[in-house]
PDB file of C-alpha atoms in Angstrom:
ATOM      1  CA  MET A   1      -0.240  14.955   3.357  1.00 39.00           C
ATOM      2  CA  SER A   2       2.437  16.519   1.210  1.00 38.00           C
ATOM      3  CA  ASP A   3       4.850  13.563   3.189  1.00 40.00           C
ATOM      4  CA  LEU A   4       3.066  11.183   0.642  1.00 40.00           C
ATOM      5  CA  SER A   5       4.046  12.278  -2.811  1.00 38.00           C
ATOM      6  CA  ALA A   6       7.273  10.890  -2.249  1.00 39.00           C
ATOM      7  CA  ARG A   7       6.839   6.755  -3.406  1.00 41.00           C
ATOM      8  CA  ALA A   8       9.222   4.602  -4.541  1.00 42.00           C
ATOM      9  CA  VAL A   9      11.558   5.911  -8.103  1.00 45.00           C
ATOM     10  CA  THR A  10      10.873   4.272 -10.884  1.00 46.00           C
ATOM     11  CA  SER A  11      12.140   4.374 -14.481  1.00 49.00           C
ATOM     12  CA  PRO A  12      11.591   3.257 -17.749  1.00 44.00           C
ATOM     13  CA  ALA A  13      13.129  -0.634 -18.708  1.00 46.00           C
ATOM     14  CA  GLY A  14      16.760  -0.069 -19.393  1.00 50.00           C
ATOM     15  CA  ALA A  15      16.896   3.436 -18.498  1.00 59.00           C
ATOM     16  CA  PRO A  16      19.410   4.822 -15.186  1.00 66.00           C
ATOM     17  CA  VAL A  17      18.023   5.804 -11.833  1.00 70.00           C
ATOM     18  CA  PRO A  18      19.151   9.933 -11.683  1.00 79.00           C
ATOM     19  CA  TYR A  19      21.957   9.189  -8.695  1.00 72.00           C
ATOM     20  CA  ALA A  20      19.636  11.951  -6.432  1.00 74.00           C
ATOM     21  CA  LEU A  21      16.426  10.065  -6.819  1.00 78.00           C
ATOM     22  CA  ALA A  22      18.130   6.741  -5.821  1.00 80.00           C
ATOM     23  CA  SER A  23      20.250   7.947  -2.850  1.00 85.00           C
ATOM     24  CA  LYS A  24      16.718   9.924  -1.648  1.00 85.00           C
ATOM     25  CA  GLN A  25      15.103   6.928  -2.036  1.00 87.00           C
ATOM     26  CA  LEU A  26      17.765   4.582  -0.480  1.00 91.00           C
ATOM     27  CA  LEU A  27      17.833   7.290   2.407  1.00 93.00           C
ATOM     28  CA  ARG A  28      13.842   6.920   3.018  1.00 93.00           C
ATOM     29  CA  ASN A  29      13.539   3.005   3.219  1.00 94.00           C
ATOM     30  CA  SER A  30      16.478   2.866   5.661  1.00 95.00           C
ATOM     31  CA  LEU A  31      14.281   5.230   7.687  1.00 96.00           C
ATOM     32  CA  LEU A  32      11.699   3.948   7.405  1.00 96.00           C
ATOM     33  CA  ASP A  33      13.245   0.506   8.285  1.00 96.00           C
ATOM     34  CA  GLY A  34      14.952   2.088  11.298  1.00 95.00           C
ATOM     35  CA  MET A  35      11.677   2.759  12.067  1.00 96.00           C
ATOM     36  CA  ARG A  36       9.776  -0.356  11.666  1.00 95.00           C
ATOM     37  CA  GLN A  37      12.355  -2.517  13.847  1.00 95.00           C
ATOM     38  CA  LEU A  38      11.668   0.368  16.320  1.00 95.00           C
ATOM     39  CA  LEU A  39       8.067  -0.788  16.433  1.00 93.00           C
ATOM     40  CA  ARG A  40       9.258  -4.697  16.794  1.00 92.00           C
ATOM     41  CA  THR A  41       9.989  -3.343  20.782  1.00 92.00           C
ATOM     42  CA  ARG A  42       7.886  -0.446  21.390  1.00 91.00           C
ATOM     43  CA  ASP A  43       4.204   1.333  20.698  1.00 90.00           C
ATOM     44  CA  TRP A  44       4.210   3.957  18.412  1.00 91.00           C
ATOM     45  CA  SER A  45       3.552   6.606  20.994  1.00 89.00           C
ATOM     46  CA  ALA A  46       6.935   6.127  22.345  1.00 91.00           C
ATOM     47  CA  VAL A  47       8.986   6.423  19.125  1.00 93.00           C
ATOM     48  CA  THR A  48      10.668   9.633  18.711  1.00 95.00           C
ATOM     49  CA  MET A  49      12.330  11.159  15.613  1.00 96.00           C
ATOM     50  CA  ALA A  50      15.692  10.865  17.314  1.00 97.00           C
ATOM     51  CA  ASP A  51      15.181   7.137  18.027  1.00 97.00           C
ATOM     52  CA  VAL A  52      14.299   6.640  14.289  1.00 97.00           C
ATOM     53  CA  ALA A  53      17.096   8.859  13.524  1.00 96.00           C
ATOM     54  CA  ALA A  54      19.499   6.519  15.849  1.00 96.00           C
ATOM     55  CA  ALA A  55      18.083   3.621  14.874  1.00 94.00           C
ATOM     56  CA  SER A  56      19.354   4.366  10.969  1.00 93.00           C
ATOM     57  CA  GLY A  57      23.136   6.052  12.170  1.00 94.00           C
ATOM     58  CA  VAL A  58      21.812   9.660  10.975  1.00 95.00           C
ATOM     59  CA  SER A  59      21.434  12.885  12.686  1.00 96.00           C
ATOM     60  CA  ARG A  60      17.648  13.793  13.736  1.00 96.00           C
ATOM     61  CA  GLN A  61      17.919  17.023  11.324  1.00 96.00           C
ATOM     62  CA  THR A  62      17.829  14.215   8.835  1.00 96.00           C
ATOM     63  CA  VAL A  63      14.872  12.392   9.657  1.00 97.00           C
ATOM     64  CA  TYR A  64      13.008  16.197  10.216  1.00 97.00           C
ATOM     65  CA  ASN A  65      14.396  17.275   6.771  1.00 96.00           C
ATOM     66  CA  GLU A  66      13.100  14.079   4.860  1.00 96.00           C
ATOM     67  CA  PHE A  67       9.752  13.796   6.843  1.00 96.00           C
ATOM     68  CA  ALA A  68       9.153  16.963   8.687  1.00 96.00           C
ATOM     69  CA  SER A  69       7.126  15.493  11.395  1.00 95.00           C
ATOM     70  CA  ARG A  70       6.510  12.403  13.509  1.00 93.00           C
ATOM     71  CA  GLN A  71       3.160  12.640  11.218  1.00 93.00           C
ATOM     72  CA  GLY A  72       5.173  12.716   8.319  1.00 95.00           C
ATOM     73  CA  LEU A  73       6.998   9.790   9.278  1.00 95.00           C
ATOM     74  CA  ALA A  74       4.053   7.713   9.842  1.00 94.00           C
ATOM     75  CA  ALA A  75       2.405   8.785   6.378  1.00 94.00           C
ATOM     76  CA  ALA A  76       5.472   7.545   4.598  1.00 95.00           C
ATOM     77  CA  TYR A  77       5.805   4.157   6.134  1.00 95.00           C
ATOM     78  CA  ALA A  78       1.707   4.066   5.247  1.00 93.00           C
ATOM     79  CA  LEU A  79       2.325   4.743   2.053  1.00 95.00           C
ATOM     80  CA  ARG A  80       5.160   2.308   1.585  1.00 94.00           C
ATOM     81  CA  LEU A  81       2.733  -0.409   3.487  1.00 93.00           C
ATOM     82  CA  THR A  82       0.207   0.665   0.758  1.00 94.00           C
ATOM     83  CA  ASP A  83       2.796   0.395  -2.453  1.00 94.00           C
ATOM     84  CA  ARG A  84       3.616  -3.518  -1.069  1.00 93.00           C
ATOM     85  CA  PHE A  85       0.025  -4.396  -1.552  1.00 95.00           C
ATOM     86  CA  VAL A  86      -0.141  -2.951  -5.106  1.00 96.00           C
ATOM     87  CA  ASP A  87       2.768  -5.251  -5.547  1.00 95.00           C
ATOM     88  CA  GLN A  88       1.547  -8.284  -4.407  1.00 95.00           C
ATOM     89  CA  VAL A  89      -1.667  -7.529  -6.592  1.00 95.00           C
ATOM     90  CA  THR A  90       0.344  -6.732  -9.580  1.00 96.00           C
ATOM     91  CA  GLU A  91       2.752 -10.310  -9.049  1.00 96.00           C
ATOM     92  CA  ALA A  92      -0.865 -12.003  -8.747  1.00 96.00           C
ATOM     93  CA  ILE A  93      -2.439 -10.440 -11.327  1.00 96.00           C
ATOM     94  CA  LEU A  94       0.542 -11.067 -13.798  1.00 96.00           C
ATOM     95  CA  ALA A  95       0.995 -15.040 -13.036  1.00 96.00           C
ATOM     96  CA  HIS A  96      -2.560 -15.737 -13.076  1.00 95.00           C
ATOM     97  CA  GLU A  97      -3.087 -14.953 -16.754  1.00 93.00           C
ATOM     98  CA  ARG A  98      -7.417 -14.636 -17.049  1.00 92.00           C
ATOM     99  CA  ASP A  99      -7.674 -16.013 -13.864  1.00 94.00           C
ATOM    100  CA  ALA A 100      -8.872 -12.937 -12.031  1.00 96.00           C
ATOM    101  CA  ARG A 101     -10.525 -14.823  -9.135  1.00 96.00           C
ATOM    102  CA  VAL A 102      -7.265 -16.587  -8.134  1.00 96.00           C
ATOM    103  CA  ALA A 103      -5.212 -13.340  -9.125  1.00 96.00           C
ATOM    104  CA  LEU A 104      -7.470 -11.267  -6.352  1.00 97.00           C
ATOM    105  CA  ALA A 105      -7.519 -13.805  -4.141  1.00 97.00           C
ATOM    106  CA  GLU A 106      -3.661 -14.437  -3.801  1.00 96.00           C
ATOM    107  CA  GLY A 107      -3.166 -10.160  -3.632  1.00 95.00           C
ATOM    108  CA  PHE A 108      -6.043  -9.537  -0.690  1.00 96.00           C
ATOM    109  CA  SER A 109      -4.546 -12.830   0.976  1.00 96.00           C
ATOM    110  CA  GLY A 110      -0.864 -11.915   0.537  1.00 95.00           C
ATOM    111  CA  PHE A 111      -1.775  -8.021   2.186  1.00 95.00           C
ATOM    112  CA  PHE A 112      -3.937  -9.499   4.418  1.00 94.00           C
ATOM    113  CA  VAL A 113      -0.874 -11.589   6.690  1.00 94.00           C
ATOM    114  CA  THR A 114       1.674  -8.346   5.488  1.00 93.00           C
ATOM    115  CA  ALA A 115      -0.510  -6.147   7.435  1.00 92.00           C
ATOM    116  CA  ALA A 116      -1.194  -8.474  10.381  1.00 91.00           C
ATOM    117  CA  ASP A 117       2.317  -8.620  10.801  1.00 93.00           C
ATOM    118  CA  ASP A 118       3.242  -5.209  10.453  1.00 93.00           C
ATOM    119  CA  PRO A 119       4.228  -3.507  13.599  1.00 92.00           C
ATOM    120  CA  LEU A 120       2.767  -0.017  12.944  1.00 91.00           C
ATOM    121  CA  ILE A 121      -0.709  -1.826  12.214  1.00 91.00           C
ATOM    122  CA  GLN A 122       0.054  -4.136  15.468  1.00 89.00           C
ATOM    123  CA  SER A 123       0.748  -0.752  17.272  1.00 87.00           C
ATOM    124  CA  LEU A 124      -2.840   0.860  15.768  1.00 87.00           C
ATOM    125  CA  LEU A 125      -4.795  -2.155  16.650  1.00 86.00           C
ATOM    126  CA  THR A 126      -3.402  -2.384  20.619  1.00 83.00           C
ATOM    127  CA  GLY A 127      -2.753  -0.116  23.218  1.00 67.00           C
ATOM    128  CA  GLN A 128      -4.024   3.436  23.695  1.00 68.00           C
ATOM    129  CA  ALA A 129      -5.818   4.838  20.604  1.00 63.00           C
ATOM    130  CA  LYS A 130      -4.399   6.636  18.216  1.00 82.00           C
ATOM    131  CA  PRO A 131      -6.178   9.249  16.449  1.00 86.00           C
ATOM    132  CA  ASP A 132      -2.855  10.483  14.111  1.00 86.00           C
ATOM    133  CA  LEU A 133      -2.440   6.630  13.057  1.00 87.00           C
ATOM    134  CA  LEU A 134      -6.219   6.334  12.476  1.00 88.00           C
ATOM    135  CA  ARG A 135      -6.814   9.320  10.445  1.00 90.00           C
ATOM    136  CA  LEU A 136      -3.900   8.045   7.990  1.00 90.00           C
ATOM    137  CA  ILE A 137      -6.306   5.391   6.829  1.00 90.00           C
ATOM    138  CA  THR A 138      -9.595   6.612   7.049  1.00 90.00           C
ATOM    139  CA  THR A 139     -10.331  10.412   6.654  1.00 91.00           C
ATOM    140  CA  ASP A 140      -6.402  11.698   5.477  1.00 92.00           C
ATOM    141  CA  ALA A 141      -6.172   8.490   3.644  1.00 94.00           C
ATOM    142  CA  GLU A 142      -7.268  10.168   0.178  1.00 95.00           C
ATOM    143  CA  PRO A 143      -3.410  10.602  -0.718  1.00 94.00           C
ATOM    144  CA  LEU A 144      -3.031   6.776  -0.357  1.00 95.00           C
ATOM    145  CA  ILE A 145      -6.000   5.856  -2.454  1.00 96.00           C
ATOM    146  CA  THR A 146      -4.545   8.090  -5.016  1.00 96.00           C
ATOM    147  CA  THR A 147      -1.333   6.911  -5.196  1.00 96.00           C
ATOM    148  CA  ALA A 148      -2.307   3.048  -4.878  1.00 96.00           C
ATOM    149  CA  SER A 149      -5.108   3.344  -7.493  1.00 97.00           C
ATOM    150  CA  ALA A 150      -3.241   5.458 -10.028  1.00 97.00           C
ATOM    151  CA  ARG A 151      -0.739   2.097 -10.081  1.00 97.00           C
ATOM    152  CA  ILE A 152      -4.119  -0.619 -10.308  1.00 97.00           C
ATOM    153  CA  VAL A 153      -5.347   1.750 -13.152  1.00 97.00           C
ATOM    154  CA  ASP A 154      -1.846   1.443 -14.959  1.00 97.00           C
ATOM    155  CA  LEU A 155      -1.656  -2.156 -14.365  1.00 97.00           C
ATOM    156  CA  LEU A 156      -5.351  -3.186 -15.785  1.00 97.00           C
ATOM    157  CA  GLN A 157      -4.363  -1.115 -18.795  1.00 97.00           C
ATOM    158  CA  THR A 158      -1.080  -2.341 -19.711  1.00 96.00           C
ATOM    159  CA  SER A 159      -1.625  -5.981 -18.077  1.00 96.00           C
ATOM    160  CA  TRP A 160      -3.728  -9.432 -19.983  1.00 96.00           C
ATOM    161  CA  VAL A 161      -6.801  -7.601 -18.299  1.00 96.00           C
ATOM    162  CA  ARG A 162      -6.616  -4.270 -21.017  1.00 96.00           C
ATOM    163  CA  ALA A 163      -9.466  -2.428 -19.136  1.00 96.00           C
ATOM    164  CA  ASP A 164     -10.576   0.668 -20.166  1.00 96.00           C
ATOM    165  CA  GLU A 165      -9.725   4.146 -18.300  1.00 96.00           C
ATOM    166  CA  VAL A 166     -13.062   4.195 -17.270  1.00 96.00           C
ATOM    167  CA  ALA A 167     -13.409   0.957 -15.992  1.00 97.00           C
ATOM    168  CA  ALA A 168      -9.790   0.517 -14.933  1.00 97.00           C
ATOM    169  CA  VAL A 169     -10.164   3.691 -12.366  1.00 97.00           C
ATOM    170  CA  ARG A 170     -13.395   2.311 -11.048  1.00 97.00           C
ATOM    171  CA  ILE A 171     -12.104  -1.028 -10.195  1.00 98.00           C
ATOM    172  CA  ALA A 172      -9.290  -0.389  -8.672  1.00 97.00           C
ATOM    173  CA  ARG A 173     -10.072   2.563  -6.200  1.00 97.00           C
ATOM    174  CA  ALA A 174     -12.557   0.215  -5.184  1.00 97.00           C
ATOM    175  CA  ILE A 175     -10.063  -2.769  -4.376  1.00 97.00           C
ATOM    176  CA  VAL A 176      -7.553  -0.126  -2.814  1.00 96.00           C
ATOM    177  CA  ARG A 177     -10.871   1.079  -0.325  1.00 95.00           C
ATOM    178  CA  MET A 178     -11.736  -2.578   0.176  1.00 95.00           C
ATOM    179  CA  ALA A 179      -8.203  -3.241   1.249  1.00 94.00           C
ATOM    180  CA  LEU A 180      -7.787  -0.255   3.204  1.00 93.00           C
ATOM    181  CA  SER A 181     -10.685  -0.691   5.293  1.00 93.00           C
ATOM    182  CA  TYR A 182      -9.416  -4.096   6.538  1.00 92.00           C
ATOM    183  CA  VAL A 183      -6.275  -2.799   7.905  1.00 90.00           C
ATOM    184  CA  SER A 184      -8.276  -0.576  10.941  1.00 86.00           C
ATOM    185  CA  MET A 185     -10.857  -3.860  11.485  1.00 87.00           C
ATOM    186  CA  PRO A 186      -9.248  -7.038  10.139  1.00 87.00           C
ATOM    187  CA  PRO A 187     -10.467  -9.698   8.427  1.00 89.00           C
ATOM    188  CA  GLU A 188     -12.916 -12.287  10.298  1.00 85.00           C
ATOM    189  CA  THR A 189     -11.339 -15.687  11.304  1.00 86.00           C
ATOM    190  CA  ASP A 190     -14.340 -17.676  10.900  1.00 86.00           C
ATOM    191  CA  ARG A 191     -14.165 -17.032   6.973  1.00 90.00           C
ATOM    192  CA  ASP A 192     -11.673 -16.391   4.035  1.00 95.00           C
ATOM    193  CA  VAL A 193     -12.111 -12.720   3.371  1.00 95.00           C
ATOM    194  CA  ALA A 194      -9.489 -12.546   0.763  1.00 96.00           C
ATOM    195  CA  ASP A 195     -11.573 -15.435  -1.139  1.00 96.00           C
ATOM    196  CA  ASP A 196     -14.846 -13.351  -0.028  1.00 96.00           C
ATOM    197  CA  LEU A 197     -13.588 -10.536  -2.219  1.00 96.00           C
ATOM    198  CA  ALA A 198     -12.124 -12.640  -4.836  1.00 97.00           C
ATOM    199  CA  GLU A 199     -15.355 -13.903  -5.861  1.00 97.00           C
ATOM    200  CA  ILE A 200     -17.016 -10.227  -5.613  1.00 96.00           C
ATOM    201  CA  PHE A 201     -13.925  -8.114  -7.662  1.00 97.00           C
ATOM    202  CA  GLY A 202     -12.921 -11.261  -9.902  1.00 96.00           C
ATOM    203  CA  PRO A 203     -15.731 -11.164 -12.324  1.00 96.00           C
ATOM    204  CA  VAL A 204     -15.779  -7.458 -12.568  1.00 96.00           C
ATOM    205  CA  VAL A 205     -12.325  -7.593 -13.867  1.00 96.00           C
ATOM    206  CA  ASP A 206     -13.703 -10.370 -16.062  1.00 94.00           C
ATOM    207  CA  ALA A 207     -16.413  -7.947 -18.043  1.00 94.00           C
ATOM    208  CA  ALA A 208     -13.757  -5.227 -18.232  1.00 95.00           C
ATOM    209  CA  ALA A 209     -11.082  -7.615 -19.987  1.00 94.00           C
ATOM    210  CA  GLY A 210     -10.176  -6.577 -23.369  1.00 86.00           C
ATOM    211  CA  GLY A 211     -12.268  -3.579 -22.810  1.00 78.00           C
ATOM    212  CA  GLY A 212     -15.274  -4.978 -22.594  1.00 62.00           C
ATOM    213  CA  ARG A 213     -13.777  -7.730 -25.083  1.00 55.00           C
ATOM    214  CA  ARG A 214     -15.015  -5.068 -27.157  1.00 52.00           C
ATOM    215  CA  GLU A 215     -12.684  -7.133 -30.209  1.00 47.00           C
ATOM    216  CA  SER A 216     -15.255  -9.770 -30.134  1.00 45.00           C
ATOM    217  CA  THR A 217     -18.347  -7.485 -30.475  1.00 46.00           C
ATOM    218  CA  GLY A 218     -16.641  -5.082 -33.098  1.00 46.00           C
TER     219      GLY A 218
END
């Protein structure tokens, strides 16, 4: 699953992104956007590397050079979707200081809406069984979990939460695993699942805030 090793290019505030990295990320996003558009009108089983190349205006070899295979292409797409979940959680945490329940409810809710509208997820849930896609979010999901968890660990340590590393790792991996579990089995329609999850995880984040409020007991 080495295809998952490359994710969105980031750099310290104010630092220029090297041209080669920026160009590579622009290409990857263009190819993934092309794939997304194709999936709006056809099932994943009918999408070829040549189709993605044509939709993106590049050669078929360029797509193979970037992703190596259809599975690599799907893996990169899944990673980008997972990154967007982390983006939603990050924005919500930063927007709702000291209100973990509201932040997490907003983050989970946004992800469920995004996932429900995503054509690759729709392709997974409809039509013929697609074990290659299912493996990406189940037995082969460790790269997704590791990458997304690392970002949430950083968020929990550097935002107002200021959790210690042990708590941040524990919470981050649980949140990511829970979010991914709802991809293959969407939330129930008779409950506000995002709110339910926020009620579970919110108190845990509150308890970890400030390193377990060490400053109030030290």
